[in-house]
PDB file of C-alpha atoms in Angstrom:
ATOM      1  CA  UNK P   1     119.465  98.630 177.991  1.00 58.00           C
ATOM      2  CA  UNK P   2     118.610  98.640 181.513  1.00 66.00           C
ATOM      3  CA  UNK P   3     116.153 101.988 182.758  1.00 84.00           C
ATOM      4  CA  UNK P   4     113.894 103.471 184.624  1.00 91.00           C
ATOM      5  CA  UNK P   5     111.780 105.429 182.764  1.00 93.00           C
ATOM      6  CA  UNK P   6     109.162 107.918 183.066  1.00 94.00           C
ATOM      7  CA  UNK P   7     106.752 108.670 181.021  1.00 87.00           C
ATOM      8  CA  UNK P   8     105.545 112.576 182.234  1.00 87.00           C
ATOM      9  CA  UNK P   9     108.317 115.262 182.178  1.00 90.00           C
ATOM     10  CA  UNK P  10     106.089 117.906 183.564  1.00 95.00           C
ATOM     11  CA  UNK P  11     102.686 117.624 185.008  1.00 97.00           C
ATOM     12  CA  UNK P  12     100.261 120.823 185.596  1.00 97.00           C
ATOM     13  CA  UNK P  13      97.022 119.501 187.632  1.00 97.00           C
ATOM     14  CA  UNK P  14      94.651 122.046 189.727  1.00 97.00           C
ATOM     15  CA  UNK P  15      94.182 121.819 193.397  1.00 96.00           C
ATOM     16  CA  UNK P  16      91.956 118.700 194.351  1.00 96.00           C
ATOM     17  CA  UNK P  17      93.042 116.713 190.541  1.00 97.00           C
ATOM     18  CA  UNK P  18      93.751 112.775 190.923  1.00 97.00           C
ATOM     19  CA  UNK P  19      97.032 112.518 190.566  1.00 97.00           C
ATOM     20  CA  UNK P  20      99.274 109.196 188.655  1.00 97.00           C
ATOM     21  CA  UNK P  21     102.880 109.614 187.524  1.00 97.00           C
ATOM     22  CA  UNK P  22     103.623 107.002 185.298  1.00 96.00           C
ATOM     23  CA  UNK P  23     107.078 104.453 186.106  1.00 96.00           C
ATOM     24  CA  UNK P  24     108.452 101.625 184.405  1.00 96.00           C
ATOM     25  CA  UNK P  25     111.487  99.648 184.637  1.00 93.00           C
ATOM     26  CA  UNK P  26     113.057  97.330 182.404  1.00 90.00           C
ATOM     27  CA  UNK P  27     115.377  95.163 185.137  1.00 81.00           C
ATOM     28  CA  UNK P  28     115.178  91.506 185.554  1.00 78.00           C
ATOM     29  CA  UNK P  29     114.743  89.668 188.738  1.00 80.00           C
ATOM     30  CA  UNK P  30     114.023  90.730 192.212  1.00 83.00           C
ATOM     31  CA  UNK P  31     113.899  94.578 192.422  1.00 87.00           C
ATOM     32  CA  UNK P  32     113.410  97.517 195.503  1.00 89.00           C
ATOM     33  CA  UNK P  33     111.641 100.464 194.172  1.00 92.00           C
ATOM     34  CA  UNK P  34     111.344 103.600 195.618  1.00 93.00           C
ATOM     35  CA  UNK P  35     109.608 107.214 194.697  1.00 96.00           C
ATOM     36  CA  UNK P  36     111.774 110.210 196.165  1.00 95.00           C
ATOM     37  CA  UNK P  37     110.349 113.760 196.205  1.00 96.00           C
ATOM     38  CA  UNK P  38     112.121 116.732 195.519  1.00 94.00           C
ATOM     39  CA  UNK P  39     110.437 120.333 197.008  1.00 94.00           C
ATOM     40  CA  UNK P  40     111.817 123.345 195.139  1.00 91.00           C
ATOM     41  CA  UNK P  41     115.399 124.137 196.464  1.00 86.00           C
ATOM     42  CA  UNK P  42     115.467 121.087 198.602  1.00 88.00           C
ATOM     43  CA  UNK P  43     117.322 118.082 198.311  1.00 88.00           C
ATOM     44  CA  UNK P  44     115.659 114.580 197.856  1.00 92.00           C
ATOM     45  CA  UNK P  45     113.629 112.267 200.605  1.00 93.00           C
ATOM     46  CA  UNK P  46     111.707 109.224 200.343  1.00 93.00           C
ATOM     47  CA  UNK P  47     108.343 109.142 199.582  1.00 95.00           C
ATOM     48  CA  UNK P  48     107.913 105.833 199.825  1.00 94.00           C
ATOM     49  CA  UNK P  49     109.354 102.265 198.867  1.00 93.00           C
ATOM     50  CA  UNK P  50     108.591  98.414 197.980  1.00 93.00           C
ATOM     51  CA  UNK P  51     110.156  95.160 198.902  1.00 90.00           C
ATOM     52  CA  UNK P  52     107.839  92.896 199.312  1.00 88.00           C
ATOM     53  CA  UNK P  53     104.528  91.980 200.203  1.00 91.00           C
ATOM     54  CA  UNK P  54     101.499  93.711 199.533  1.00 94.00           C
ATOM     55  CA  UNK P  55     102.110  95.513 196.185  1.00 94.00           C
ATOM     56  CA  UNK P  56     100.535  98.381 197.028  1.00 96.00           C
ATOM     57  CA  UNK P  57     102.175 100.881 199.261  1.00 96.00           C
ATOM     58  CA  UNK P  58     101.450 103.585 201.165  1.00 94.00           C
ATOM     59  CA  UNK P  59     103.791 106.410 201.692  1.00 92.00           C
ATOM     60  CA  UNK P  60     104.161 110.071 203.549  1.00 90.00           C
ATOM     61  CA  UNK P  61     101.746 112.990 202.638  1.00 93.00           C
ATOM     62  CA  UNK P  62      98.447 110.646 201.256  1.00 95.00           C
ATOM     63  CA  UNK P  63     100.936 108.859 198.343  1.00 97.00           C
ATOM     64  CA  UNK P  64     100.948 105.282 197.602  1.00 97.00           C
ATOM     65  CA  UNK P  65     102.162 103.662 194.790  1.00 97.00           C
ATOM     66  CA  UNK P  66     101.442 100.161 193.248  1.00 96.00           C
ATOM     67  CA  UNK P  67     103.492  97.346 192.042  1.00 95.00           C
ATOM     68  CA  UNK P  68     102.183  95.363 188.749  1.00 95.00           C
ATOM     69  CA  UNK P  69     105.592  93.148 188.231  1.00 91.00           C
ATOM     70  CA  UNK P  70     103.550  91.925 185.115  1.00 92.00           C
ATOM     71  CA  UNK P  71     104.193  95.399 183.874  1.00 94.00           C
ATOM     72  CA  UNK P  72     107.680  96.161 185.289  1.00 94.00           C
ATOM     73  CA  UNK P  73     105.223  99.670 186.748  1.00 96.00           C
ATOM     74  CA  UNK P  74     105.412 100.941 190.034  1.00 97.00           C
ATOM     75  CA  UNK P  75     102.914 104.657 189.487  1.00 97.00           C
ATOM     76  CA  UNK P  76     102.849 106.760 192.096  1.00 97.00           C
ATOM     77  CA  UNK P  77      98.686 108.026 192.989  1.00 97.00           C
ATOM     78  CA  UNK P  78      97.564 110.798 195.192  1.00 97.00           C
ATOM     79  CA  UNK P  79      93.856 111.067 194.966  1.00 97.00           C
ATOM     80  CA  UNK P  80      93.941 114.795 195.489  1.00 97.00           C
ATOM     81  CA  UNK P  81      96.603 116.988 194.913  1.00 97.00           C
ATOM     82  CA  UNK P  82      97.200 119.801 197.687  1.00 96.00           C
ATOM     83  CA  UNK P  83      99.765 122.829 196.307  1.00 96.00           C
ATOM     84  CA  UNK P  84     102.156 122.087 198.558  1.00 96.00           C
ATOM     85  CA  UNK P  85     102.848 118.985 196.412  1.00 97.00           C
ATOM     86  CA  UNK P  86     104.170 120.785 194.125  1.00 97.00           C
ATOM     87  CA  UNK P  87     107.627 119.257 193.785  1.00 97.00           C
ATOM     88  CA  UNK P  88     110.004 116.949 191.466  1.00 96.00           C
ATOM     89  CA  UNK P  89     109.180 113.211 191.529  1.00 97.00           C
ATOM     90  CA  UNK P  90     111.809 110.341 190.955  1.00 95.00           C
ATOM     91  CA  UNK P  91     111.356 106.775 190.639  1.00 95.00           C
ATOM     92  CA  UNK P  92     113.853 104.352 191.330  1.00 92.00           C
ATOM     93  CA  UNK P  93     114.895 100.827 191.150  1.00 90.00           C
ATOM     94  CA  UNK P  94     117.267  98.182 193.004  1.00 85.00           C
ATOM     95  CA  UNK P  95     118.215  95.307 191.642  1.00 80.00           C
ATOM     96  CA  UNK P  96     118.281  93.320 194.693  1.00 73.00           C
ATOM     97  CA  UNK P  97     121.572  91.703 195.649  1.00 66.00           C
ATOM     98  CA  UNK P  98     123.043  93.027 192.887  1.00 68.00           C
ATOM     99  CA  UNK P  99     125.252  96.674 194.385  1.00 69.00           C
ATOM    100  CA  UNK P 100     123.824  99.143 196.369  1.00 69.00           C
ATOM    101  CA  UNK P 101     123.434 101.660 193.049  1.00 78.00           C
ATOM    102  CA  UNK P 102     120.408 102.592 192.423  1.00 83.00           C
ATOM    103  CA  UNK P 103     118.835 103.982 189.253  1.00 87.00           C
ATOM    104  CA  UNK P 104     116.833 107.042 188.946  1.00 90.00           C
ATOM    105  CA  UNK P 105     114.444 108.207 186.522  1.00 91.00           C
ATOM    106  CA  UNK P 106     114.717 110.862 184.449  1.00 89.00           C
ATOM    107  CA  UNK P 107     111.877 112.967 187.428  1.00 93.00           C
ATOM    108  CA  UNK P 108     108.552 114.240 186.851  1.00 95.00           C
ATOM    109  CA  UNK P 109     107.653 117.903 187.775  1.00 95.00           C
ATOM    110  CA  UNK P 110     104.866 118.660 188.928  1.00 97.00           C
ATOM    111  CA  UNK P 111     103.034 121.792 189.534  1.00 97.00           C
ATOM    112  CA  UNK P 112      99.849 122.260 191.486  1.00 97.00           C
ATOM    113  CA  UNK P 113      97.781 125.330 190.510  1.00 95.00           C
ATOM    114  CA  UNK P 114      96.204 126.750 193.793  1.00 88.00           C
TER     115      UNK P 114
ATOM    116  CA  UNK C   1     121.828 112.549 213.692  1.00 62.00           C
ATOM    117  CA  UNK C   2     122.495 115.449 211.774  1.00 77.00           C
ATOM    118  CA  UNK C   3     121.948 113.790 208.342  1.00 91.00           C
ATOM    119  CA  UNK C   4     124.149 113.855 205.465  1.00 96.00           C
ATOM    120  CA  UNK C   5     126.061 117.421 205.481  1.00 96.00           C
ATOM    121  CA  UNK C   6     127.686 118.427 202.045  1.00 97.00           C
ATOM    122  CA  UNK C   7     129.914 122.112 201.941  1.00 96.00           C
ATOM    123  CA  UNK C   8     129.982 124.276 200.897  1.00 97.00           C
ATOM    124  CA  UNK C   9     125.860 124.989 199.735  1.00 95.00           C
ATOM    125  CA  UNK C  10     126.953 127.258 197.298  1.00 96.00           C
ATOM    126  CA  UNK C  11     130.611 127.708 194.947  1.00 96.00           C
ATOM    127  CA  UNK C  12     130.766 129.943 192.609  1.00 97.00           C
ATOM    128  CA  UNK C  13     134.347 130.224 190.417  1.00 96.00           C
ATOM    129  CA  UNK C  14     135.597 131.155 187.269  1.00 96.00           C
ATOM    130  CA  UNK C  15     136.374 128.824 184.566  1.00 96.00           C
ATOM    131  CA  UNK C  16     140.014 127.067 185.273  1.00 96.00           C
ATOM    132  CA  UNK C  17     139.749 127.145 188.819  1.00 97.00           C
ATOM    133  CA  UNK C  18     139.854 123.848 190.645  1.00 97.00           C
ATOM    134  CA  UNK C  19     136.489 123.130 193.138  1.00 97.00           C
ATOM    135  CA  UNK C  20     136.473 120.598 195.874  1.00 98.00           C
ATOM    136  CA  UNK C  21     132.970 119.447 197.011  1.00 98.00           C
ATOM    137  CA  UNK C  22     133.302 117.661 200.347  1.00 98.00           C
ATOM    138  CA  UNK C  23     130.761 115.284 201.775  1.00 98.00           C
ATOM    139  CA  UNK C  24     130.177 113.884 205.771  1.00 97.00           C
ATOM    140  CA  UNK C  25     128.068 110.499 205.803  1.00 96.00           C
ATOM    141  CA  UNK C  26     125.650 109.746 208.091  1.00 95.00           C
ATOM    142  CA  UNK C  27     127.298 107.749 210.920  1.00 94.00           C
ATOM    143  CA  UNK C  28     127.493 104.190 210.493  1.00 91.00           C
ATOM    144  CA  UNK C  29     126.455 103.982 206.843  1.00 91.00           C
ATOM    145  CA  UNK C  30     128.888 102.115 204.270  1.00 89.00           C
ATOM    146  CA  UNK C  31     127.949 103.423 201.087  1.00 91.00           C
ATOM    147  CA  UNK C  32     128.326 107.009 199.934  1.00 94.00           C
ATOM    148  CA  UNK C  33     127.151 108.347 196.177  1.00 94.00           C
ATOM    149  CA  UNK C  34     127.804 111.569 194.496  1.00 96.00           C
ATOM    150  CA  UNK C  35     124.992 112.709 191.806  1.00 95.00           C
ATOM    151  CA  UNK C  36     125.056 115.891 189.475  1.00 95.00           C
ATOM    152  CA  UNK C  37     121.555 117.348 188.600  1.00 92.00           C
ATOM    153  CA  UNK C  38     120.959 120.019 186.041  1.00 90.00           C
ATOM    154  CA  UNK C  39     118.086 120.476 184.056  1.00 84.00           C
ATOM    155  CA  UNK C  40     119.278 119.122 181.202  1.00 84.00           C
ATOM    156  CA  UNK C  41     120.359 115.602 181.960  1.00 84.00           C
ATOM    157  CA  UNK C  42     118.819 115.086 185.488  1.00 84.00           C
ATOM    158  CA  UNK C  43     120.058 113.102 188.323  1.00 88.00           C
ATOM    159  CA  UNK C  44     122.922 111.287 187.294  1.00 89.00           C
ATOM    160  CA  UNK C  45     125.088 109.105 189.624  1.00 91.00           C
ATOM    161  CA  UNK C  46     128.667 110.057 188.868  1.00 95.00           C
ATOM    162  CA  UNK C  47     130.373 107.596 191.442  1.00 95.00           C
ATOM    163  CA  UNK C  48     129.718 105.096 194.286  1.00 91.00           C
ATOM    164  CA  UNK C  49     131.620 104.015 197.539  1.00 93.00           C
ATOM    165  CA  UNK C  50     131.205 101.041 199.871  1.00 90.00           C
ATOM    166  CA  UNK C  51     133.706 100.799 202.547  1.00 92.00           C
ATOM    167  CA  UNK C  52     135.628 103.487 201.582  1.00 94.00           C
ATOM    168  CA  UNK C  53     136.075 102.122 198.173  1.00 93.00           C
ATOM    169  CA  UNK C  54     135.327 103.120 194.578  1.00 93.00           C
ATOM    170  CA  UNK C  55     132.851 100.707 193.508  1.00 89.00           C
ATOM    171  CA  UNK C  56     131.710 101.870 190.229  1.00 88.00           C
ATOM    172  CA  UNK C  57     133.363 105.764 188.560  1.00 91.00           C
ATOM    173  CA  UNK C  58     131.023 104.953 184.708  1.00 89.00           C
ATOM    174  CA  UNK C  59     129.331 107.780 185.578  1.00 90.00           C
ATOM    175  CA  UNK C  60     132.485 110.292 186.257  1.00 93.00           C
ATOM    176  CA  UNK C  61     131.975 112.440 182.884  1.00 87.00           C
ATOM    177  CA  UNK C  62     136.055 112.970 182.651  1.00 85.00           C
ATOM    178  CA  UNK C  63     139.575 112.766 183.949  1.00 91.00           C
ATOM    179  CA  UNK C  64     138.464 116.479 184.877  1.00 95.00           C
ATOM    180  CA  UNK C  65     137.089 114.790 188.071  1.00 97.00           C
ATOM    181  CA  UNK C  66     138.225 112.790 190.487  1.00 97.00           C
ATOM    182  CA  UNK C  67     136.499 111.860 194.138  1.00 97.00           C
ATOM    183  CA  UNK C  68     137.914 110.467 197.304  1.00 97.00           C
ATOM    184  CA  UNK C  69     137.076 108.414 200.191  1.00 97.00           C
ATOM    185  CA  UNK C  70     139.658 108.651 202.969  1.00 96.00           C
ATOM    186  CA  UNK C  71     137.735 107.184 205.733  1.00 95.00           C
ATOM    187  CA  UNK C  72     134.174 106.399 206.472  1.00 94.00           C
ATOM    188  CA  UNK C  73     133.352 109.445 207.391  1.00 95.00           C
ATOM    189  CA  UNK C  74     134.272 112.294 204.737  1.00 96.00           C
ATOM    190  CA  UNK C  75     134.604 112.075 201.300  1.00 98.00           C
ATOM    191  CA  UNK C  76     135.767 114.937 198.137  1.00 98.00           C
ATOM    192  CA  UNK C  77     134.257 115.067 194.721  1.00 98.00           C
ATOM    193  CA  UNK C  78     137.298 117.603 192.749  1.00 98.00           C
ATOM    194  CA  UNK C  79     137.026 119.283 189.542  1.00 97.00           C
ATOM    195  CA  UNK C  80     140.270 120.165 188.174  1.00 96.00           C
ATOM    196  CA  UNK C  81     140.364 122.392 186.178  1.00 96.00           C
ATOM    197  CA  UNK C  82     136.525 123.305 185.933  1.00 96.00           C
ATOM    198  CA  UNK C  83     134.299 124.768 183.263  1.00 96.00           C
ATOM    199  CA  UNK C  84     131.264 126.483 182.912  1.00 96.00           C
ATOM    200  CA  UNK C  85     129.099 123.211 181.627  1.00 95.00           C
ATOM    201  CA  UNK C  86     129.674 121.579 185.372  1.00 96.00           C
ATOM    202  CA  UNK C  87     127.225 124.138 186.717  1.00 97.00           C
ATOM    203  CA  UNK C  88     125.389 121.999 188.561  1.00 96.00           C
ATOM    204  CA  UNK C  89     123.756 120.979 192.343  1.00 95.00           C
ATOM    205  CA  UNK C  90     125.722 118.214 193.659  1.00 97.00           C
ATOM    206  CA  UNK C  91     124.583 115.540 195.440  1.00 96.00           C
ATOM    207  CA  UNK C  92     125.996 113.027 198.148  1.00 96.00           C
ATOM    208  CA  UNK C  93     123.851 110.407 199.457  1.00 95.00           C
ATOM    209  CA  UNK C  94     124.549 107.758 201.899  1.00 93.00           C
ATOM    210  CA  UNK C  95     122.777 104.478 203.066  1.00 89.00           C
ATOM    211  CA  UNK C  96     123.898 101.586 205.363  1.00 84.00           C
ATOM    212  CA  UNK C  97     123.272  99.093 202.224  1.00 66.00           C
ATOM    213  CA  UNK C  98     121.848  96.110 202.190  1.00 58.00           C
ATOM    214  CA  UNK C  99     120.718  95.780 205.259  1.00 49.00           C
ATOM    215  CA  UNK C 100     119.017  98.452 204.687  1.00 53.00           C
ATOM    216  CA  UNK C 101     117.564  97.842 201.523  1.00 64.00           C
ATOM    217  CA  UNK C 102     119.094 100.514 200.053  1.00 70.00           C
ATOM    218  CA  UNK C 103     117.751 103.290 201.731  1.00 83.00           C
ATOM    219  CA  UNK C 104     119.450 106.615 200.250  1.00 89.00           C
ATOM    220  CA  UNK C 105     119.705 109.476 202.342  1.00 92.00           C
ATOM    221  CA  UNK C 106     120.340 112.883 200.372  1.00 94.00           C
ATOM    222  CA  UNK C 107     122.579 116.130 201.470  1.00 95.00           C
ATOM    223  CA  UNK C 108     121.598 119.342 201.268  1.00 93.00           C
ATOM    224  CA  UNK C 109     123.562 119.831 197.640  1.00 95.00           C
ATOM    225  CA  UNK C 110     126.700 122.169 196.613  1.00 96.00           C
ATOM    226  CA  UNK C 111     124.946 124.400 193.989  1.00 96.00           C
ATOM    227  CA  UNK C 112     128.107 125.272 191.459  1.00 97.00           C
ATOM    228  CA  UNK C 113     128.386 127.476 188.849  1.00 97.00           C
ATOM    229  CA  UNK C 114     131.246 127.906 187.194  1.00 97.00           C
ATOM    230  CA  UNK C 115     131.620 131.376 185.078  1.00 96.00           C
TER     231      UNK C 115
END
């Protein structure tokens, strides 16, 4: 069946830690992919996204995230974590031309410890 | 632009009660989603507009709920009657589509709980 999943539920890393929250998708074709970011008690914004192009991409806040379409990943990497990151972290996909649904992982909480 | 603006933030009712969730768009944007989150099952998309029209209702968990789309600028998301396992946050999103490259922009959320 089609998915996006992710591979981290919950994620405790100390102020400073290299961060990587794992994302794979198992759509064919051409795909948009996008990591939104949920702040406690907030609703979701984007984090960043990919198209096309260069396959890595660099989003708000020091996050990028890289595209490896030989591995249907798109991981999400902060190099260090600040506690105000501490938030819930959803991948997505588009299946491009396809509808304008998109699918969302299952999220990835994370929690910095200051 | 104001953004996407769900109401009310918070509903709480008791069990049996009907709840209507309503939902403004951002101006100019076609498509309009509604998502439940709970801890549980996570983000799930329970139906999509474009247009105005119901595109895809899989994810509507029962005849328990219905949602609307009069015009491009408001929709409702009903539960009728409710119980206490749709204690949720509800989401509405909205993007422009295609041209946009799917884009979704997020309300605030209704938080529910239904006693």
């Amino acid at each position: 069946a089609q998915s996006v999943s992710q591979h981290n539920h919950h994620v405790i890393l100390s102020e400073a830690a290299s961060l990587e929250l794992g994302c794979n998708y198992s759509y064919g074709g051409t795909v948009n992919l996008f990591w939104y970011v949920q702040y406690p008690g907030q609703h979701l914004q984007l984090l960043l996204k990919y198209f096309s192009g260069d396959p890595l991409v660099k989003g708000i806040k020091g996050f990028e995230a890289e595209f490896i379409k030989s591995k249907f990943s798109f991981n999400l990497r902060k190099p260090s974590v600040q506690w105000s990151d501490t938030a819930e972290y959803f991948c997505a996909v588009n299946v491009e031309n396809r509808d304008d649904k998109i699918i969302f992982g299952k999220g990835t909480r994370l929690h910095i410890l200051p | 632009d104001a953004g996407v603006i769900q109401s009310p933030r918070h509903e709480v009712t008791e069990m049996g009660q009907e709840v209507t969730l309503r939902c403004k768009p951002i101006s100019g944007h076609n498509s309009l989603f509604w998502y439940r989150q709970t801890m549980m099952r996570g983000l799930e998309l329970l139906i999509y507009f474009n247009n105005n029209v119901p595109i895809d209702d899989s994810g509507m968990p029962e005849d328990r709920f219905s949602a609307k789309m009069p015009n491009a600028s408001f929709s409702t998301l009903k539960i009728q009657p409710s119980e206490p396992r749709d204690s949720a946050v509800y989401f509405c999103a909205s993007t422009t589509g295609t041209l946009a490259k799917n884009i979704q922009y997020f309300g605030a959320g209704t938080r529910l709980s239904v006693l």
